[in-house]
Coordinates of C-alpha atoms in Angstrom, one line a residue:
I1 CA 0.2 -0.1 -0.1
A2 CA 1.4 3.2 -0.8
I3 CA -0.2 6.5 0.1
L4 CA 0.8 10.0 -1.8
C5 CA -1.8 12.2 -1.0
P6 CA -1.8 16.3 -0.3
S7 CA -4.3 16.1 2.1
N8 CA -4.9 13.1 4.7
N9 CA -7.5 12.6 7.2
F10 CA -8.2 9.0 6.4
A11 CA -8.7 7.6 10.5
G12 CA -9.7 3.9 9.5
T13 CA -7.7 0.7 9.4
L14 CA -4.6 0.2 7.1
A15 CA -2.8 -3.5 6.8
A16 CA -0.7 -5.5 5.1
S17 CA -0.5 -8.4 7.2
G18 CA 0.4 -12.3 5.7
G19 CA -2.3 -15.0 6.1
E20 CA -2.5 -17.8 8.5
G21 CA -1.5 -21.2 7.4
I22 CA 1.2 -24.0 8.4
I23 CA 3.7 -21.4 8.0
A24 CA 2.1 -17.6 8.1
G25 CA 2.8 -15.2 5.0
G26 CA 5.0 -12.4 6.0
A27 CA 4.6 -8.9 6.1
G28 CA 3.9 -6.5 3.0
T29 CA 4.6 -2.6 3.6
I30 CA 2.9 0.5 3.6
Y31 CA 4.3 3.6 2.8
S32 CA 3.1 6.8 3.2
K33 CA 4.2 10.4 3.1
P34 CA 2.3 13.2 4.9
P35 CA 1.7 16.5 3.3
K36 CA 4.4 18.6 3.0
S37 CA 6.7 16.6 4.5
P38 CA 10.4 15.6 3.0
V39 CA 10.4 12.6 4.7
G40 CA 8.3 9.4 4.3
R41 CA 7.2 6.3 6.3
L42 CA 7.5 2.4 5.4
L43 CA 5.5 0.5 8.1
I44 CA 5.8 -3.5 8.0
D45 CA 3.7 -5.1 10.3
N46 CA 2.3 -8.8 10.6
G47 CA -0.2 -8.0 12.8
R48 CA 1.4 -9.9 15.8
L49 CA 1.3 -13.0 13.2
Q50 CA 4.8 -14.9 13.5
G51 CA 5.5 -16.1 9.8
T52 CA 7.8 -15.9 7.3
N53 CA 10.1 -12.9 6.6
T54 CA 9.8 -10.0 4.5
P55 CA 12.9 -9.1 2.2
L56 CA 13.4 -5.6 1.7
G57 CA 15.8 -4.2 -0.7
N58 CA 16.7 -1.9 -4.0
S59 CA 15.2 -5.2 -6.3
L60 CA 11.5 -4.0 -4.5
S61 CA 12.2 -0.1 -5.1
I62 CA 12.1 0.5 -1.7
P63 CA 12.9 4.7 -1.2
T64 CA 16.0 6.0 -1.5
A65 CA 16.0 9.4 0.0
P66 CA 16.1 8.8 4.0
F67 CA 12.8 7.2 5.2
D68 CA 11.4 6.2 8.6
L69 CA 11.1 2.8 8.8
A70 CA 9.0 1.0 11.9
I71 CA 8.7 -2.7 11.8
A72 CA 6.2 -4.2 14.0
G73 CA 3.7 -7.3 14.8
D74 CA 6.1 -10.3 14.6
A75 CA 6.8 -9.0 11.4
I76 CA 10.7 -10.3 10.3
V77 CA 12.6 -7.8 8.0
V78 CA 15.7 -9.1 6.1
P79 CA 17.4 -7.0 3.7
L80 CA 18.5 -8.2 0.5
T81 CA 21.1 -5.3 -0.1
P82 CA 22.6 -2.5 2.3
L83 CA 20.1 -0.2 2.7
A84 CA 20.5 3.3 2.6
A85 CA 20.7 5.4 5.3
L86 CA 17.7 5.6 7.5
N87 CA 15.8 8.5 8.9
N88 CA 14.5 7.2 11.9
L89 CA 14.3 3.1 12.7
T90 CA 11.9 1.9 15.0
L91 CA 10.8 -1.7 16.3
N92 CA 8.1 -2.7 18.6
T93 CA 5.6 -5.3 19.2
G94 CA 7.6 -8.2 17.9
G95 CA 9.2 -6.7 14.9
R96 CA 12.6 -8.0 14.1
L97 CA 15.6 -6.8 11.8
T98 CA 17.9 -9.3 10.3
A99 CA 20.2 -10.7 8.3
R100 CA 20.7 -13.9 5.7
A101 CA 23.3 -16.4 6.7
S102 CA 25.0 -15.4 3.3
D103 CA 25.8 -12.1 4.0
P104 CA 29.0 -10.9 6.1
N105 CA 26.9 -8.5 8.0
L106 CA 24.5 -6.4 8.7
P107 CA 25.0 -2.7 8.4
L108 CA 22.7 0.1 9.6
A109 CA 23.1 3.7 9.2
V110 CA 20.4 6.3 10.9
L111 CA 20.7 9.6 10.7
G112 CA 18.0 10.0 13.8
D113 CA 17.0 8.0 16.2
V114 CA 17.0 3.5 16.6
T115 CA 14.1 2.6 19.0
I116 CA 13.9 -1.3 19.8
G117 CA 10.9 -2.1 21.5
A118 CA 10.9 -4.2 24.9
D119 CA 10.0 -7.3 22.8
S120 CA 12.0 -6.4 19.5
A121 CA 15.1 -6.9 18.1
I122 CA 18.0 -6.2 15.9
T123 CA 19.2 -9.6 15.5
V124 CA 22.0 -11.9 13.7
D125 CA 21.7 -14.7 15.8
G126 CA 23.4 -18.1 14.4
K127 CA 23.9 -15.7 10.9
G128 CA 27.9 -16.2 11.2
L129 CA 29.8 -19.3 9.4
G130 CA 28.4 -22.9 9.8
Q131 CA 29.5 -25.7 11.3
G132 CA 33.1 -26.7 11.0
A133 CA 33.7 -23.2 9.2
G134 CA 35.8 -20.2 10.2
W135 CA 38.9 -19.1 10.9
G136 CA 38.3 -20.1 14.3
R137 CA 36.4 -23.3 13.7
G138 CA 35.9 -26.0 16.3
A139 CA 38.0 -29.2 15.9
S140 CA 36.2 -32.4 16.2
F141 CA 37.7 -35.9 17.2
S142 CA 36.2 -39.1 18.0
S143 CA 32.9 -37.7 17.1
Q144 CA 32.8 -34.8 19.1
G145 CA 33.2 -31.2 18.5
A146 CA 34.8 -28.3 20.4
G147 CA 33.3 -24.7 20.3
G148 CA 33.9 -22.4 17.6
G149 CA 36.3 -19.2 18.6
Y150 CA 36.3 -15.9 17.8
G151 CA 36.1 -12.7 20.4
G152 CA 37.4 -15.7 23.1
M153 CA 38.5 -19.2 22.6
G154 CA 36.2 -21.9 22.0
G155 CA 36.1 -24.7 24.4
D156 CA 37.4 -28.0 24.0
S157 CA 35.4 -31.0 23.5
L158 CA 35.3 -34.1 26.2
S159 CA 37.6 -36.1 23.7
G160 CA 40.2 -33.4 23.2
A161 CA 39.3 -31.7 20.1
L162 CA 40.5 -28.1 20.5
G163 CA 38.3 -25.1 20.5
G164 CA 38.8 -22.6 17.8
T165 CA 41.2 -19.6 17.9
N166 CA 40.3 -16.1 18.5
Y167 CA 40.9 -13.5 15.5
G168 CA 39.6 -10.1 14.4
L169 CA 39.8 -6.7 15.7
A170 CA 38.7 -5.8 19.4
L171 CA 37.9 -1.8 18.9
Q172 CA 36.3 -2.1 15.2
P173 CA 35.0 -5.8 14.9
T174 CA 33.3 -6.7 11.5
D175 CA 33.8 -10.3 11.5
R176 CA 31.1 -12.9 11.9
G177 CA 31.7 -15.8 14.5
S178 CA 32.9 -19.4 13.6
G179 CA 31.2 -22.7 13.5
G180 CA 31.7 -25.0 16.3
G181 CA 32.7 -28.3 15.4
I182 CA 31.1 -31.8 14.1
G183 CA 29.3 -34.2 16.5
G184 CA 28.0 -37.5 16.0
Y185 CA 25.1 -39.0 13.8
G186 CA 25.3 -36.4 10.7
Y187 CA 24.6 -32.8 10.8
M188 CA 21.2 -31.8 12.1
G189 CA 21.7 -28.1 12.0
G190 CA 23.3 -25.8 15.0
S191 CA 26.5 -24.8 16.0
E192 CA 26.8 -21.5 13.6
G193 CA 28.4 -18.6 14.6
G194 CA 26.7 -15.2 15.6
G195 CA 26.9 -12.8 12.6
A196 CA 28.1 -9.4 12.3
I197 CA 26.3 -5.8 13.2
R198 CA 27.5 -2.5 12.5
L199 CA 25.1 0.1 13.3
S200 CA 25.5 4.0 13.4
V201 CA 22.8 6.4 14.9
G202 CA 23.2 9.8 14.7
G203 CA 20.9 10.6 17.3
K204 CA 19.7 8.4 20.3
L205 CA 19.6 4.5 20.5
I206 CA 17.3 3.3 22.6
V207 CA 17.7 -0.9 23.6
D208 CA 14.6 -1.7 25.4
G209 CA 14.6 -4.9 23.4
S210 CA 17.8 -6.5 22.0
L211 CA 20.5 -6.0 20.0
S212 CA 22.1 -9.1 19.3
A213 CA 24.8 -11.1 17.7
K214 CA 24.9 -14.6 19.5
G215 CA 26.2 -18.3 18.1
N216 CA 23.9 -20.9 18.0
L217 CA 24.1 -24.1 20.6
G218 CA 25.0 -27.2 18.8
L219 CA 21.9 -29.6 17.9
Q220 CA 24.2 -32.8 16.9
D221 CA 24.9 -35.0 19.5
N222 CA 28.3 -34.2 20.9
S223 CA 28.9 -30.9 18.8
G224 CA 30.5 -27.9 19.8
G225 CA 28.6 -24.4 20.3
G226 CA 29.4 -21.5 17.5
S227 CA 30.9 -18.4 18.6
G228 CA 29.7 -15.3 19.2
G229 CA 29.7 -12.6 16.6
S230 CA 30.1 -8.9 16.4
I231 CA 28.3 -5.9 17.4
W232 CA 30.2 -2.3 16.3
V233 CA 28.0 0.5 17.5
T234 CA 28.5 4.7 17.3
A235 CA 25.5 6.7 18.5
R236 CA 25.4 10.1 20.2
T237 CA 23.7 8.9 22.9
L238 CA 22.4 5.0 24.4
T239 CA 19.8 4.4 27.0
G240 CA 17.3 1.4 27.5
A241 CA 17.0 -1.5 29.9
G242 CA 17.6 -4.2 27.2
S243 CA 20.5 -6.6 26.2
I244 CA 23.4 -6.1 24.0
L245 CA 24.4 -9.6 23.3
A246 CA 27.3 -11.6 21.5
T247 CA 27.8 -14.5 23.8
G248 CA 28.8 -18.0 22.7
G249 CA 26.5 -21.1 22.0
D250 CA 26.6 -23.7 24.4
G251 CA 27.9 -27.2 23.4
E252 CA 25.5 -30.1 23.3
L253 CA 25.4 -32.8 26.1
L254 CA 28.5 -33.6 28.1
G255 CA 30.9 -34.0 24.7
G256 CA 30.8 -30.7 23.1
G257 CA 32.6 -27.7 23.9
G258 CA 31.2 -24.4 24.4
G259 CA 31.5 -21.4 21.8
G260 CA 33.5 -18.1 22.5
G261 CA 32.1 -15.2 23.1
G262 CA 32.1 -12.4 20.5
R263 CA 33.3 -9.0 20.3
I264 CA 31.3 -5.7 21.3
A265 CA 32.6 -2.1 21.0
L266 CA 30.6 1.0 21.9
Y267 CA 31.4 4.7 20.9
I268 CA 28.8 6.5 23.1
P269 CA 29.4 10.1 24.3
T270 CA 26.9 9.8 26.1
N271 CA 25.7 6.6 27.9
E272 CA 22.3 6.2 30.3
F273 CA 22.1 2.3 29.1
A274 CA 21.0 0.2 32.2
G275 CA 20.6 -3.0 30.6
Q276 CA 22.9 -6.3 30.1
M277 CA 25.7 -6.9 28.1
S278 CA 27.7 -9.8 27.8
V279 CA 30.4 -11.6 25.7
A280 CA 30.4 -14.9 27.5
G281 CA 31.6 -18.2 26.1
G282 CA 28.9 -20.7 26.1
S283 CA 28.9 -23.9 28.4
G284 CA 29.5 -27.3 27.5
A285 CA 32.2 -30.0 28.3
N286 CA 34.4 -27.1 28.2
A287 CA 33.1 -23.6 28.4
G288 CA 34.3 -20.8 25.7
A289 CA 36.3 -18.3 26.8
L290 CA 35.4 -14.7 27.3
G291 CA 35.0 -12.4 23.9
T292 CA 35.8 -8.6 24.4
Y293 CA 33.9 -5.7 25.3
Y294 CA 35.1 -2.4 24.1
F295 CA 33.2 1.0 25.5
T296 CA 34.5 4.6 25.2
T297 CA 32.9 7.9 25.1
N298 CA 35.0 9.4 22.5
L299 CA 34.0 8.8 18.9
A300 CA 36.4 7.1 16.7
E301 CA 38.7 9.0 14.5
F302 CA 37.3 9.0 11.1
Q303 CA 39.5 7.2 8.7
V304 CA 39.3 5.3 5.5
Q305 CA 39.2 1.8 6.3
T306 CA 40.1 -0.3 2.5
A307 CA 40.1 1.0 -0.6
T308 CA 40.3 -1.0 -3.9
P309 CA 41.9 -1.8 -6.4
T310 CA 44.8 -2.2 -4.6
G311 CA 48.4 -4.0 -5.2
T312 CA 49.1 -5.6 -9.2
V313 CA 45.6 -5.5 -11.2
N314 CA 44.9 -7.7 -14.7
N315 CA 42.3 -5.4 -15.7
V316 CA 41.3 -2.1 -17.3
V317 CA 40.2 0.3 -14.1
A318 CA 37.7 3.1 -14.4
S319 CA 36.7 3.4 -10.6
V320 CA 38.2 3.2 -6.9
D321 CA 35.9 2.1 -4.3
V322 CA 37.1 3.9 -0.6
T323 CA 35.7 2.7 2.3
F324 CA 35.7 4.9 5.6
N325 CA 35.1 3.8 9.0
E326 CA 32.2 5.2 9.8
V327 CA 28.9 6.6 7.8
V328 CA 29.6 9.2 5.6
D329 CA 27.2 12.8 5.1
A330 CA 26.3 12.3 1.7
A331 CA 26.4 16.1 1.2
S332 CA 30.0 16.1 1.6
V333 CA 31.0 14.1 -1.1
S334 CA 32.9 16.2 -4.0
E335 CA 35.1 15.4 -6.7
A336 CA 37.5 17.8 -5.1
A337 CA 38.5 15.6 -2.4
F338 CA 40.1 13.1 -4.6
G339 CA 43.4 13.0 -6.8
V340 CA 44.1 10.2 -9.3
Y341 CA 47.3 10.0 -10.8
T342 CA 48.3 7.7 -13.6
P343 CA 51.8 7.4 -15.4
L344 CA 50.9 10.0 -17.7
G345 CA 50.3 12.3 -14.6
R346 CA 47.1 13.3 -13.0
V347 CA 43.5 12.8 -14.2
A348 CA 41.5 16.4 -14.4
E349 CA 39.0 16.7 -11.6
S350 CA 36.4 17.4 -14.2
D351 CA 37.1 13.6 -15.5
L352 CA 36.1 12.6 -12.1
T353 CA 33.0 11.5 -10.4
S354 CA 32.6 10.9 -7.0
T355 CA 29.2 8.7 -5.9
L356 CA 28.1 7.5 -2.7
V357 CA 27.5 3.4 -3.4
G358 CA 27.1 2.2 0.4
V359 CA 26.5 4.5 3.6
S360 CA 30.2 4.2 4.1
T361 CA 31.9 3.8 0.7
I362 CA 32.6 6.2 -1.9
R363 CA 33.5 5.3 -5.5
V364 CA 35.3 7.8 -7.5
S365 CA 34.8 6.8 -10.9
F366 CA 37.5 8.4 -14.0
P367 CA 37.9 7.4 -18.0
P368 CA 39.4 3.5 -18.2
Q369 CA 43.0 3.4 -17.4
N370 CA 44.8 0.5 -19.7
L371 CA 48.0 2.0 -19.5
S372 CA 50.2 -0.4 -17.5
G373 CA 52.3 1.2 -14.8
D374 CA 52.0 2.6 -11.4
Y375 CA 48.7 4.6 -10.1
R376 CA 47.5 6.1 -7.0
L377 CA 44.6 7.9 -5.7
E378 CA 44.8 10.4 -2.7
V379 CA 41.9 11.2 -0.3
G380 CA 42.1 14.3 1.1
Q381 CA 40.0 16.5 3.4
G382 CA 36.3 17.6 2.7
I383 CA 34.7 14.3 3.5
I384 CA 32.9 14.5 6.9
N385 CA 31.2 11.8 8.5
L386 CA 27.5 11.5 10.2
F387 CA 28.7 13.0 13.2
G388 CA 30.6 16.1 11.7
Q389 CA 33.8 14.3 12.1
P390 CA 36.8 15.4 8.9
L391 CA 38.8 12.9 7.7
A392 CA 41.5 12.2 10.5
Q393 CA 44.4 12.1 8.0
P394 CA 44.8 12.1 4.5
F395 CA 44.8 8.5 2.9
T396 CA 46.9 7.3 -0.1
N397 CA 46.1 3.9 -2.3
Y398 CA 48.5 2.4 -4.9
F399 CA 47.7 0.0 -7.5
T400 CA 49.7 -1.0 -10.4
L401 CA 48.0 -2.3 -14.0
D402 CA 49.8 -5.6 -15.6
L403 CA 47.8 -5.7 -18.6
P404 CA 48.1 -7.8 -21.8
T405 CA 48.6 -5.1 -25.1
I406 CA 47.1 -5.1 -28.7
S407 CA 49.7 -3.1 -31.0
G408 CA 50.0 -1.9 -34.6
T409 CA 50.6 0.9 -36.8
V410 CA 48.2 3.2 -39.0
T411 CA 48.9 4.2 -42.6
N412 CA 47.4 5.7 -45.0
A413 CA 47.6 4.9 -49.2
A414 CA 50.7 6.3 -49.7
G415 CA 52.1 4.1 -46.8
L416 CA 52.8 7.2 -44.5
P417 CA 52.1 6.9 -40.7
V418 CA 48.8 8.5 -39.7
A419 CA 48.6 10.3 -36.1
G420 CA 45.6 11.0 -34.2
V421 CA 43.6 8.1 -34.8
M422 CA 42.0 6.7 -31.8
L423 CA 41.2 2.7 -31.4
Q424 CA 38.3 1.7 -29.3
A425 CA 38.2 -1.5 -27.3
E426 CA 34.7 -2.2 -26.5
P427 CA 33.1 -3.8 -24.7
E428 CA 35.8 -2.7 -22.0
G429 CA 36.0 0.9 -23.3
A430 CA 39.8 1.2 -23.0
A431 CA 41.2 3.1 -26.1
A432 CA 44.6 4.7 -27.2
T433 CA 45.7 7.1 -30.1
T434 CA 48.3 6.6 -32.6
D435 CA 51.5 8.7 -32.2
A436 CA 53.7 10.8 -34.8
N437 CA 54.4 7.1 -36.5
G438 CA 51.3 6.1 -36.8
N439 CA 52.0 3.6 -33.8
Y440 CA 49.4 2.5 -30.9
S441 CA 49.0 -0.2 -28.0
I442 CA 45.9 -0.5 -26.0
G443 CA 46.2 -2.9 -22.6
V444 CA 42.8 -4.9 -22.0
S445 CA 42.2 -6.9 -19.3
L446 CA 43.4 -10.4 -18.9
G447 CA 41.1 -13.0 -21.0
W448 CA 39.5 -10.3 -23.1
S449 CA 37.3 -10.5 -25.7
G450 CA 35.7 -8.1 -27.9
F451 CA 36.9 -5.7 -30.8
V452 CA 39.0 -3.0 -31.7
T453 CA 37.9 -0.2 -34.0
P454 CA 39.9 2.8 -35.6
V455 CA 38.0 6.1 -35.9
L456 CA 39.2 9.6 -37.5
D457 CA 36.9 11.8 -38.3
T458 CA 35.2 10.5 -41.7
N459 CA 37.5 8.3 -42.9
A460 CA 37.4 4.3 -43.5
F461 CA 39.7 1.5 -42.3
V462 CA 40.8 -1.5 -44.0
P463 CA 40.0 -3.3 -41.7
G464 CA 37.1 -2.0 -40.6
R465 CA 37.7 -3.8 -36.7
L466 CA 39.5 -6.5 -35.5
I467 CA 38.2 -9.2 -33.2
Y468 CA 39.5 -10.7 -30.4
A469 CA 39.2 -13.8 -28.1
D470 CA 40.6 -14.1 -24.7
V471 CA 43.3 -12.2 -24.9
M472 CA 46.4 -13.5 -22.7
A473 CA 49.5 -12.3 -24.0
P474 CA 50.5 -9.2 -26.3
V475 CA 49.4 -9.2 -29.4
S476 CA 51.4 -7.1 -31.9
G477 CA 51.1 -6.0 -35.5
Q478 CA 47.2 -5.2 -35.6
N479 CA 47.8 -3.0 -38.4
Y480 CA 45.4 -0.5 -40.4
L481 CA 45.0 1.4 -43.5
M482 CA 43.0 4.5 -43.6
V483 CA 41.3 5.8 -46.4
S484 CA 38.5 8.1 -47.1
T485 CA 36.1 5.8 -48.3
V486 CA 36.2 2.2 -49.3
A487 CA 32.9 2.3 -51.7
P488 CA 34.2 1.9 -55.2
A489 CA 34.1 4.1 -58.3
V490 CA 32.5 1.5 -60.4
V491 CA 32.7 2.1 -64.1
S492 CA 31.1 0.2 -66.9
A493 CA 31.1 -0.8 -70.5
V494 CA 29.1 -3.1 -72.8
N495 CA 30.8 -5.2 -75.3
D496 CA 29.2 -8.5 -77.0
T497 CA 28.5 -10.6 -74.5
G498 CA 27.3 -8.3 -71.7
L499 CA 28.4 -5.7 -69.2
L500 CA 32.1 -5.2 -68.2
L501 CA 32.4 -3.7 -64.2
Q502 CA 35.4 -2.2 -63.3
W503 CA 37.1 -0.4 -60.2
S504 CA 39.4 0.1 -58.0
G505 CA 40.5 -2.7 -55.3
I506 CA 41.8 -2.1 -52.2
P507 CA 43.1 -5.3 -50.4
G508 CA 41.3 -6.4 -47.1
V509 CA 38.1 -4.9 -48.8
S510 CA 35.4 -7.6 -50.1
Y511 CA 33.0 -6.6 -53.0
Q512 CA 29.9 -8.1 -53.5
A513 CA 27.8 -7.3 -56.9
F514 CA 23.9 -7.2 -56.1
W515 CA 21.6 -6.8 -59.2
S516 CA 17.7 -5.2 -59.1
T517 CA 15.1 -5.2 -61.9
N518 CA 13.2 -2.2 -60.3
L519 CA 15.9 -0.7 -58.1
V520 CA 14.2 -1.8 -54.6
D521 CA 14.7 -5.7 -54.7
W522 CA 18.3 -6.3 -54.3
Q523 CA 19.7 -10.1 -55.1
P524 CA 23.9 -10.8 -54.6
W525 CA 25.2 -11.1 -58.0
S526 CA 27.9 -14.3 -58.0
V527 CA 29.9 -14.5 -54.7
A528 CA 31.4 -12.0 -53.2
L529 CA 35.1 -11.1 -54.5
P530 CA 38.4 -10.2 -51.9
G531 CA 39.9 -6.9 -53.0
T532 CA 43.1 -6.9 -54.5
N533 CA 45.6 -4.0 -55.1
G534 CA 44.8 -2.8 -58.3
V535 CA 41.8 -2.7 -61.3
M536 CA 39.2 -5.4 -60.6
Q537 CA 36.4 -6.3 -62.7
L538 CA 33.3 -8.4 -62.8
A539 CA 31.7 -9.5 -66.3
V540 CA 27.9 -9.4 -66.5
P541 CA 26.4 -11.9 -69.3
L542 CA 23.5 -10.1 -71.4
G543 CA 20.1 -11.8 -69.9
T544 CA 17.0 -11.4 -71.4
E545 CA 15.2 -9.2 -68.9
P546 CA 14.0 -5.9 -70.2
A547 CA 16.2 -3.6 -68.1
V548 CA 18.7 -5.1 -65.2
F549 CA 20.8 -2.7 -62.6
F550 CA 23.7 -3.5 -61.1
Q551 CA 25.8 -2.3 -57.9
I552 CA 28.9 -3.1 -55.9
Q553 CA 28.8 -2.9 -52.2
A554 CA 32.2 -2.9 -50.4
A555 CA 32.8 -4.3 -46.5
N556 CA 35.7 -3.7 -44.8

């Protein structure tokens, strides 16, 4: 349901809940935008019916501008793609926001407030790595599994299988928890690690319900529990009396080890939270170790976290993605903050485009670069984050292009080199221009397939283009002849046996004769003739038709 009205005095019922059944349906969506308000509201409410989930993502055409998202009535919302920045986020009456197990994390950016009601949750419990998987996966021995590790070590199994190791960062945790070890009697589910939540709140975070990344307990006999996952929160104020948990899952019965605790990091200038926080390990034959908990009233420095590509690159590059450790203020994104340097010098600012492609990622685009050599991207001042912080220090990213090349020479009919011819590689978009000696060299991505087309004003080229498949090494000798036109100047003469057509040929061009009795419907005459360097001719015998017309078409 979508309600977009200049005036709205409706006082009745709006509902888009799922239907009952052996598995109830998930909630639909209700979008409304009050008159004269710049912000809309998306309500997902399943009417207290515990059913399946509601996928939410750009593929479902949700609003792209910041909007209020409300989840209620036992609705379960699963983003298919990272959500754009929200205006406010509210969960109550059993509403849940979660992630798919295949997603690396659940990133959320909210410009205003986040409210998690007493019986609601933002949860990625068990959404981490599966049983026996991950850097900190629990080992198995004699059909008994140890606990998975992440913030804390996993507990050993009763049989002596070692618990999973710890890994990741305590101050900026982004990893998912690892799975517990395999027990006996086949896989029955369970033992998955907790997922990862990254939450940035420009206003107040109210947690009366649950903010949770718990590892799953072992369900298979004597299997280990999964480790807790990650919760990384930045908010101006934290309040409420609920729970923030990244605990490990319990090992099954007497033989399985407990999962290690996860990692929680909170950057909260004003802390009024009175609820429970825990990174405890799970119980089992041996309990999982305590995870890590970091709290500070200072906001973390605004920094670049990653930039891609980096290192040696074997493909044409037309953009660099820069990911920051905090949500970027969209209004601060500007080409002036970036400098792109190629082997030929700096790319003009007018040739750059900067686009926010995620709440914390800016894509800097530029003309496709296909010249092998060293490149760098500089990130300077001007970009600020959700909390008004400027970049703490400049950042530089380096990468090197190492590409196979296609090279050759362009000459004219007199055999002289032609400068200034652009050769375009499609569909990749790479290009090169011939130098004073008519030479060119185009770098293409390793394994590239496509075609190269020369262009200069209205001139024609022979061949018109060259086609390539799976280029893995340099290809040389790819030469072109530039002519004013490949269209033949045909002269004709009639003799006793028929009509003789003559024209000057060009090697590399094919010539096809066509005939017609009405100058509308044309049919091929004989086969196509390969071009030769000199006079070409075609003899057409006399027929019984009252009138026949001929033309020669050239193809390069």
